[in-house]
Short mmCIF file of C-alpha atoms in Angstrom, two decimals:
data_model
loop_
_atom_site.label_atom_id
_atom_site.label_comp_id
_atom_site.label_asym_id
_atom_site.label_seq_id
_atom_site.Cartn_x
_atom_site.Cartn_y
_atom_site.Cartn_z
CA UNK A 1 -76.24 -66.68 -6.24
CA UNK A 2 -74.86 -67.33 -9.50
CA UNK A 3 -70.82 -67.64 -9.38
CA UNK A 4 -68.40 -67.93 -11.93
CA UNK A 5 -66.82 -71.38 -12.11
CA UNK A 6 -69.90 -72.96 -12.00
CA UNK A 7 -69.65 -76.43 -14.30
CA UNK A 8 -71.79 -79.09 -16.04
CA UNK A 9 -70.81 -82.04 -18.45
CA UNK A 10 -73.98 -83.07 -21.02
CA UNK A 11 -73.54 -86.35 -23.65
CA UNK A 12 -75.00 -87.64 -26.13
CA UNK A 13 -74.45 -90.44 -28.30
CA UNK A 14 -74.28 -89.72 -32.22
CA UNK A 15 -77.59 -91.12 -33.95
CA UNK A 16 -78.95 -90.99 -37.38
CA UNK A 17 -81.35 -88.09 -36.51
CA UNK A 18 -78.13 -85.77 -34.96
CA UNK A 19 -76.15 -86.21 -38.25
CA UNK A 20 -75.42 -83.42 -40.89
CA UNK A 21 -77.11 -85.53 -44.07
CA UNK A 22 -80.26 -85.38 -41.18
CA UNK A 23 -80.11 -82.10 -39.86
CA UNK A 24 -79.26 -81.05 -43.79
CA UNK A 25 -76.19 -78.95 -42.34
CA UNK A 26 -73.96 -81.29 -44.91
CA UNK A 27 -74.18 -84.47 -46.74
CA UNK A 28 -72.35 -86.75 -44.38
CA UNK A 29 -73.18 -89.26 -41.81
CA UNK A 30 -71.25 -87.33 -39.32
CA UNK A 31 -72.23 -85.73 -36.14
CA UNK A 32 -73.95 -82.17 -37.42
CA UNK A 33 -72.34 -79.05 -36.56
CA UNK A 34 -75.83 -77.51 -34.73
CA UNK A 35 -75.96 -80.46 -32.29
CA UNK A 36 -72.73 -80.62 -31.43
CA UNK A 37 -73.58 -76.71 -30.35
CA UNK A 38 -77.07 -77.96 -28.81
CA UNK A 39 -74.93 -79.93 -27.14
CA UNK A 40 -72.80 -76.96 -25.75
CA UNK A 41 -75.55 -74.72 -24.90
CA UNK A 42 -77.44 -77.39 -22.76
CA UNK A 43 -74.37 -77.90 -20.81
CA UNK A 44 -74.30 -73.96 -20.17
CA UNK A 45 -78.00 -74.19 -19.32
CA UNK A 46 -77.97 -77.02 -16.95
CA UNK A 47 -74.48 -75.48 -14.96
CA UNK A 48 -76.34 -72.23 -13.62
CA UNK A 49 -80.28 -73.62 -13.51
CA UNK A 50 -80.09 -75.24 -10.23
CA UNK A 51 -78.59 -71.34 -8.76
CA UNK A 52 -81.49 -69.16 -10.62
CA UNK A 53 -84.60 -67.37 -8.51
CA UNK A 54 -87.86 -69.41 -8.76
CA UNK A 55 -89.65 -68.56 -12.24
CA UNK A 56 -86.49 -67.76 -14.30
CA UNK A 57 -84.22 -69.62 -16.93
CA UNK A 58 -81.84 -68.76 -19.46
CA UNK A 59 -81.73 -68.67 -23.01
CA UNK A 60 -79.03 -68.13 -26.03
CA UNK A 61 -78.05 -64.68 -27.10
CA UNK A 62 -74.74 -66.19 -29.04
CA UNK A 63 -72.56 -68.80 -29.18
CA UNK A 64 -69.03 -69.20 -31.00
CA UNK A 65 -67.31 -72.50 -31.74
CA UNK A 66 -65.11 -74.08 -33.71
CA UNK A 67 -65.45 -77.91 -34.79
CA UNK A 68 -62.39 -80.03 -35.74
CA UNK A 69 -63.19 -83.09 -35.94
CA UNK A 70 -65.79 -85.58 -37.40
CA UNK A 71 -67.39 -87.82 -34.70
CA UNK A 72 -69.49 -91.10 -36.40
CA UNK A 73 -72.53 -92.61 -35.71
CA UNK A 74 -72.50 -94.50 -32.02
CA UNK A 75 -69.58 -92.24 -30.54
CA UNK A 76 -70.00 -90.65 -27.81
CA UNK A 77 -69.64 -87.12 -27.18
CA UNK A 78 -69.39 -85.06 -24.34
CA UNK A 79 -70.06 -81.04 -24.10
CA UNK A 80 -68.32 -78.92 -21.19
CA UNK A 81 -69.57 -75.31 -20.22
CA UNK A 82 -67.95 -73.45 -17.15
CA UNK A 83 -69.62 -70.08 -16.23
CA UNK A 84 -66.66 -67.29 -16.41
CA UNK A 85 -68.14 -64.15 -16.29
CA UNK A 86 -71.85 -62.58 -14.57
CA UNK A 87 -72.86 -59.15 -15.70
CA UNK A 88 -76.48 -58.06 -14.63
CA UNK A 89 -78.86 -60.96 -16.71
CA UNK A 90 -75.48 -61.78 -19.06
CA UNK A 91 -73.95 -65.01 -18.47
CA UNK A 92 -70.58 -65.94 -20.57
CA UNK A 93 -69.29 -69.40 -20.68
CA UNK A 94 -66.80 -71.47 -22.28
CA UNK A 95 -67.80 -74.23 -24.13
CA UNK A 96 -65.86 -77.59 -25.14
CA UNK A 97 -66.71 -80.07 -26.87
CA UNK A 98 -64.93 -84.20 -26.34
CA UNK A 99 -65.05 -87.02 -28.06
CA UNK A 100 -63.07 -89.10 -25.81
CA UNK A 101 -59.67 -87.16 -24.66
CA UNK A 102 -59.99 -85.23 -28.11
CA UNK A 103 -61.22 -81.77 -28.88
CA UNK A 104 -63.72 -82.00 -31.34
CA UNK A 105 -65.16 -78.38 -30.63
CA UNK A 106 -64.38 -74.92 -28.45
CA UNK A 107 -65.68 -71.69 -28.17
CA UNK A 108 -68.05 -68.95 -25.90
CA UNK A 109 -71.37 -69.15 -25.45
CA UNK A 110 -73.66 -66.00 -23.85
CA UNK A 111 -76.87 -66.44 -22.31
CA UNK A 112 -79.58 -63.94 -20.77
CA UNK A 113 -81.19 -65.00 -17.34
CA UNK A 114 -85.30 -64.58 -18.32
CA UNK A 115 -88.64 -64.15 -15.87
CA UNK A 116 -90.38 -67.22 -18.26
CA UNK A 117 -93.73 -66.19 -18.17
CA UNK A 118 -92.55 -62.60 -19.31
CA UNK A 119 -90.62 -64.17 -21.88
CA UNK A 120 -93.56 -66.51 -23.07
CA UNK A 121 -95.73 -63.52 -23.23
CA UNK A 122 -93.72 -61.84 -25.91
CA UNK A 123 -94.62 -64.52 -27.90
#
């Protein structure tokens, strides 16, 4: 049974192919905006998957974030979701970003629990 509170820490370090100039959301050799957010939502993911019935998963609906600071190539940066609200198939989380003890990123993320093969048959 899925219960609010429920936490997961993902990382990743910053590589050529994660950057902005790579993932042509900017022009600088900085970590890029969408993975930092990738980043987010597979932390939200991974904190409820090990709770859901037997055939279902999540996926994105929305997710809101800020990001503050530039993180270079080699850092190391860690994303933080905690599950804080269940509604039905709605899950809402809060999402943080670190690079070390700093902030780099902070918002709410919303994901839908799925059947997959349903899902996959939409397609």
């Amino acid at each position: 049974m899925l219960e609010t509170g429920l936490t997961h820490t993902s990382s990743l370090t910053v590589t050529e192919a994660l950057t902005a100039k790579a993932m042509g959301s900017g022009d600088m050799p900085v970590l890029a905006t969408p993975a930092m957010m990738a980043l987010m939502e597979n932390a939200a993911m991974l904190a409820v998957s090990p709770e859901l019935p037997e055939g279902s998963t999540t996926v994105g609906g929305h997710i809101e974030s800020s990001h503050l600071k530039p993180t270079p190539l080699g850092v190391e940066v860690k994303a933080e979701a905690t599950l804080t609200k269940v509604d039905g198939r709605k899950l809402y989380f809060t999402v943080k970003a670190m690079q070390g003890d700093a902030v780099i990123g902070e918002g709410t993320h919303l994901r839908f629990i799925v059947d997959r093969e349903k899902f996959m048959s939409k397609l």
